[in-house]
Tab-separated table of C-alpha atoms in Angstrom:
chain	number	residue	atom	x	y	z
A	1	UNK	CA	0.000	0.000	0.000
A	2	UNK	CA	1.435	3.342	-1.156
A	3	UNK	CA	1.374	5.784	1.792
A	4	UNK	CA	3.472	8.272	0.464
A	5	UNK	CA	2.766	12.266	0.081
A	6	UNK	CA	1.144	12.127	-2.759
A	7	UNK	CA	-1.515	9.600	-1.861
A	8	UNK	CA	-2.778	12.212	0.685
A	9	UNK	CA	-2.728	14.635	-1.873
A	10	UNK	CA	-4.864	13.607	-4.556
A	11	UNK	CA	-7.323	11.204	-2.495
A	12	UNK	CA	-5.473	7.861	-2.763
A	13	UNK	CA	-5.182	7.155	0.600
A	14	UNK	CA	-8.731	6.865	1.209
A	15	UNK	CA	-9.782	5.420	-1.740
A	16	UNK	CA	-7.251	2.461	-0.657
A	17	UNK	CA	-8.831	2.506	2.369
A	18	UNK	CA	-12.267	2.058	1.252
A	19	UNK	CA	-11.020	-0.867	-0.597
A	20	UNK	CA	-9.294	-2.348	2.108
A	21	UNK	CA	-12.076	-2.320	4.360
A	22	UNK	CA	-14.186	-3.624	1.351
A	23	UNK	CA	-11.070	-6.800	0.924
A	24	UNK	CA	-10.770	-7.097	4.864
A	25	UNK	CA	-15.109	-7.258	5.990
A	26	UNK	CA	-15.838	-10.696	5.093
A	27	UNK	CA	-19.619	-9.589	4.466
A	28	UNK	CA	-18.630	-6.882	2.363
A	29	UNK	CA	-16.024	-8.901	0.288
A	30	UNK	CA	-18.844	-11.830	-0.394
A	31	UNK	CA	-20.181	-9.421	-3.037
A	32	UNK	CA	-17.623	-9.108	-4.923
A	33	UNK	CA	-16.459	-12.842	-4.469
A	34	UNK	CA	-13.701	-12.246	-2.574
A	35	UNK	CA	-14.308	-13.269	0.909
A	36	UNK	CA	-11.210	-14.664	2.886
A	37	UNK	CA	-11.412	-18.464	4.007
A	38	UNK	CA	-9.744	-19.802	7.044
A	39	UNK	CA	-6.479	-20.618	5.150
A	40	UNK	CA	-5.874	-17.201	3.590
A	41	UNK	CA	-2.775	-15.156	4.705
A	42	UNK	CA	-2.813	-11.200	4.205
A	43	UNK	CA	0.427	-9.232	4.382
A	44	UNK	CA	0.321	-5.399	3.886
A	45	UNK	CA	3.574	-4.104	2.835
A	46	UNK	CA	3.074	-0.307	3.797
A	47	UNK	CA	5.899	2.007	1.198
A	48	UNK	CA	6.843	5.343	0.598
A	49	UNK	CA	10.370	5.924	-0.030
A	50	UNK	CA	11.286	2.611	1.928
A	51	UNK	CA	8.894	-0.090	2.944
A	52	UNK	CA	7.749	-0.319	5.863
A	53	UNK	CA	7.081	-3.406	8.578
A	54	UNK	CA	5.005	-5.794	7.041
A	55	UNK	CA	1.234	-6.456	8.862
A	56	UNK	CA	-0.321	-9.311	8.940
A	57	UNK	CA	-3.495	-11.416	9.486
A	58	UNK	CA	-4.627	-14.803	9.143
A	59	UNK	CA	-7.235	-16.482	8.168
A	60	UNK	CA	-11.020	-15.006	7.247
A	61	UNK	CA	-11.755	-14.170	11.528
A	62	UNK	CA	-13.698	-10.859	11.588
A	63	UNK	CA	-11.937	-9.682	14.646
A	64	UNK	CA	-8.482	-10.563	13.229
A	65	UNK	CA	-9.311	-8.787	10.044
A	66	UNK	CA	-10.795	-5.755	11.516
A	67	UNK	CA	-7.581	-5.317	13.637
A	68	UNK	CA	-5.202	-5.577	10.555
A	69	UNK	CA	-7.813	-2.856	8.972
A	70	UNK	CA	-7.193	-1.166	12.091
A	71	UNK	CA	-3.437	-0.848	11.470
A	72	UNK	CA	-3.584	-0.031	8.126
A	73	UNK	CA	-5.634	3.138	9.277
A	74	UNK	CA	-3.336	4.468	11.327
A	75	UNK	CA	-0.237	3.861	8.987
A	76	UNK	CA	1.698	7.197	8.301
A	77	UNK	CA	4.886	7.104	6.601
A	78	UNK	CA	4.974	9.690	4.460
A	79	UNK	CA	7.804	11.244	2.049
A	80	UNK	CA	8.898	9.831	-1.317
A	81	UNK	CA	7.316	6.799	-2.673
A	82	UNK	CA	9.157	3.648	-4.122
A	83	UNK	CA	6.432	0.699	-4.700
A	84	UNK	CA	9.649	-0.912	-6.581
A	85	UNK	CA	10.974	-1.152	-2.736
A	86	UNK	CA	7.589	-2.287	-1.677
A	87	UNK	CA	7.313	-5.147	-4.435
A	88	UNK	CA	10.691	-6.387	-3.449
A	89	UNK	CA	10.414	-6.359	0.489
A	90	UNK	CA	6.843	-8.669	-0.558
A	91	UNK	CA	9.513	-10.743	-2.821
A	92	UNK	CA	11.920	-11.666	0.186
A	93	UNK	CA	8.857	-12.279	2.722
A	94	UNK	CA	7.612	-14.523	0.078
A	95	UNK	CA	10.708	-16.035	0.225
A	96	UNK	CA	10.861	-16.597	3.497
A	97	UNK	CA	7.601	-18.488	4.021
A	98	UNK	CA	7.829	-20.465	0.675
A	99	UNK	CA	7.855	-23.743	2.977
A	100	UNK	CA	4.622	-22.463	4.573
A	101	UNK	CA	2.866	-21.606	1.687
A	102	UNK	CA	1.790	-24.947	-0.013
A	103	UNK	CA	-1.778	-25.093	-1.152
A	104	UNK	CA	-1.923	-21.327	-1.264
A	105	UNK	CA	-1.604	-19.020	-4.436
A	106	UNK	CA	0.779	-16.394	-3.416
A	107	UNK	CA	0.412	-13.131	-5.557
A	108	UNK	CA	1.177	-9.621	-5.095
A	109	UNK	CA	-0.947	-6.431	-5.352
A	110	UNK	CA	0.257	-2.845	-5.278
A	111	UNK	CA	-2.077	-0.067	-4.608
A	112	UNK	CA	-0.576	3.549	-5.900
A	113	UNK	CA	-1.082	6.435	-7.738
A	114	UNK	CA	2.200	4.764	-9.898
A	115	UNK	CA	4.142	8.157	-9.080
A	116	UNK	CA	7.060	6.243	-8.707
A	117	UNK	CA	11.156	6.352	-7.934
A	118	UNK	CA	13.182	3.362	-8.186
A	119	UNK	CA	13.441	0.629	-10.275
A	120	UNK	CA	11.178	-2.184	-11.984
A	121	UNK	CA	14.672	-3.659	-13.532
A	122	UNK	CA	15.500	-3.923	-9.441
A	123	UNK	CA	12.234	-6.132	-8.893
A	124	UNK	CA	12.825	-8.051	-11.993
A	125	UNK	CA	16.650	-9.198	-10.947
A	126	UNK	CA	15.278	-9.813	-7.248
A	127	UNK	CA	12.583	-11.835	-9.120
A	128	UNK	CA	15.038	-14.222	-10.905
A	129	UNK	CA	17.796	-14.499	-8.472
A	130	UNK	CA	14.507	-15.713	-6.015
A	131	UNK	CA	12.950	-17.973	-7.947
A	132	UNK	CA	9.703	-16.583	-7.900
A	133	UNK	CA	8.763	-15.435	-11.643
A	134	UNK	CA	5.867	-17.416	-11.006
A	135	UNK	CA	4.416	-15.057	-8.452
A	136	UNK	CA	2.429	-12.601	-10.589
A	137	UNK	CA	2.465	-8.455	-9.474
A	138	UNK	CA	-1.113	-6.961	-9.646
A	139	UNK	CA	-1.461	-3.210	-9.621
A	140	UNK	CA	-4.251	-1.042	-8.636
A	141	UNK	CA	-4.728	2.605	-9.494
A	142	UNK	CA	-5.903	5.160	-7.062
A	143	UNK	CA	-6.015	8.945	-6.390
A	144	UNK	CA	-5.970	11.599	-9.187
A	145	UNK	CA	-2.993	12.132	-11.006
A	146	UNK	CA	-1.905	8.334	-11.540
A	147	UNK	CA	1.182	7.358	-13.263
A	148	UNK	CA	-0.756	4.984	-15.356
A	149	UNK	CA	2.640	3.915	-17.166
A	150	UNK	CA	4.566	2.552	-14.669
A	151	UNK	CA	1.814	0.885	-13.270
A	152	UNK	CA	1.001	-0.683	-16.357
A	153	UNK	CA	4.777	-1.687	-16.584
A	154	UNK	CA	4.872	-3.564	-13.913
A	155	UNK	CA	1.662	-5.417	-14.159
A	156	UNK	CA	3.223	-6.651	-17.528
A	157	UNK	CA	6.619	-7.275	-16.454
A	158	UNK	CA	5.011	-8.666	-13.155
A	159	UNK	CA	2.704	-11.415	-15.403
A	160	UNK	CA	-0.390	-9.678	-13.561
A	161	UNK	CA	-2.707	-7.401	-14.346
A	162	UNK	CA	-3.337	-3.451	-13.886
A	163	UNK	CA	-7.318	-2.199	-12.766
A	164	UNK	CA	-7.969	1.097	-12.595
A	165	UNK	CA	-9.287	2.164	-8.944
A	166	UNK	CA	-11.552	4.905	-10.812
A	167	UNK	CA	-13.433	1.664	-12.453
């Protein structure tokens, strides 16, 4: 989740919060079939010019995903954004729990306006030397102002897809 500047700027923020709360309700998330079962595993990966400490939940209990819905409202990092550092911090966590992820589809999503530093050749070579070019990189647009490009790059590069958060 991009929690840069800019996000508070043109209206991001919230609108990733709306959709958070939407993911992380189980009610809510039934209508757009995407309700959490018990064997789901949520990481947020908070970035602006770094990324931050990763938050977690598991599982589709209300109270456990209303908590991690609780952190990610009170999340302020601020200054500079880099979702290249954000894909790649997901990339090593990944990673790290590959044992502990069988029978689960591990994928990444990153929510920004796509206003950008750093590097997608960066998340590429992390990619490789990982092994994880199977894990595809989702992006989601939102706020005003949206570097549709680089969002659209990485998508591509990152065998997802890119939806527009205005849609």
């Amino acid at each position: 989740i991009d929690d840069s500047g800019s996000m508070y700027k043109n209206g991001g923020k919230k609108a990733v919060q709306e959709a958070m709360r939407i993911l992380l309700d189980p009610t809510q998330a039934r209508r757009f079939k995407l309700q959490p079962t018990a064997k789901d595993i949520h990481v947020v990966i908070p970035f602006s010019a770094s990324a931050g400490t990763p938050l977690m939940a598991q599982g589709n209990d209300p109270g456990e995903l209303a908590e991690l819905m609780n952190q990610i409202e009170t999340i302020e990092m601020r200054g500079g954004t880099n979702m290249f550092a954000g894909v790649i911090e997901a990339l090593h966590l990944i990673k790290q729990e590959e044992n502990n992820l069988s029978g689960h589809f591990p994928a990444i999503a990153v929510l920004s306006d796509g206003v950008s530093e750093g590097s997608l050749a960066d998340v590429l070579t992390v990619r490789e030397r990982l092994g994880l070019n199977y894990i595809p990189i989702h992006t989601l647009s939102f706020g005003s102002g949206v570097d549709e490009k680089q969002l659209h790059e990485l998508a591509a590069a990152g065998g997802g897809r890119y939806f527009s958060g205005k849609k």
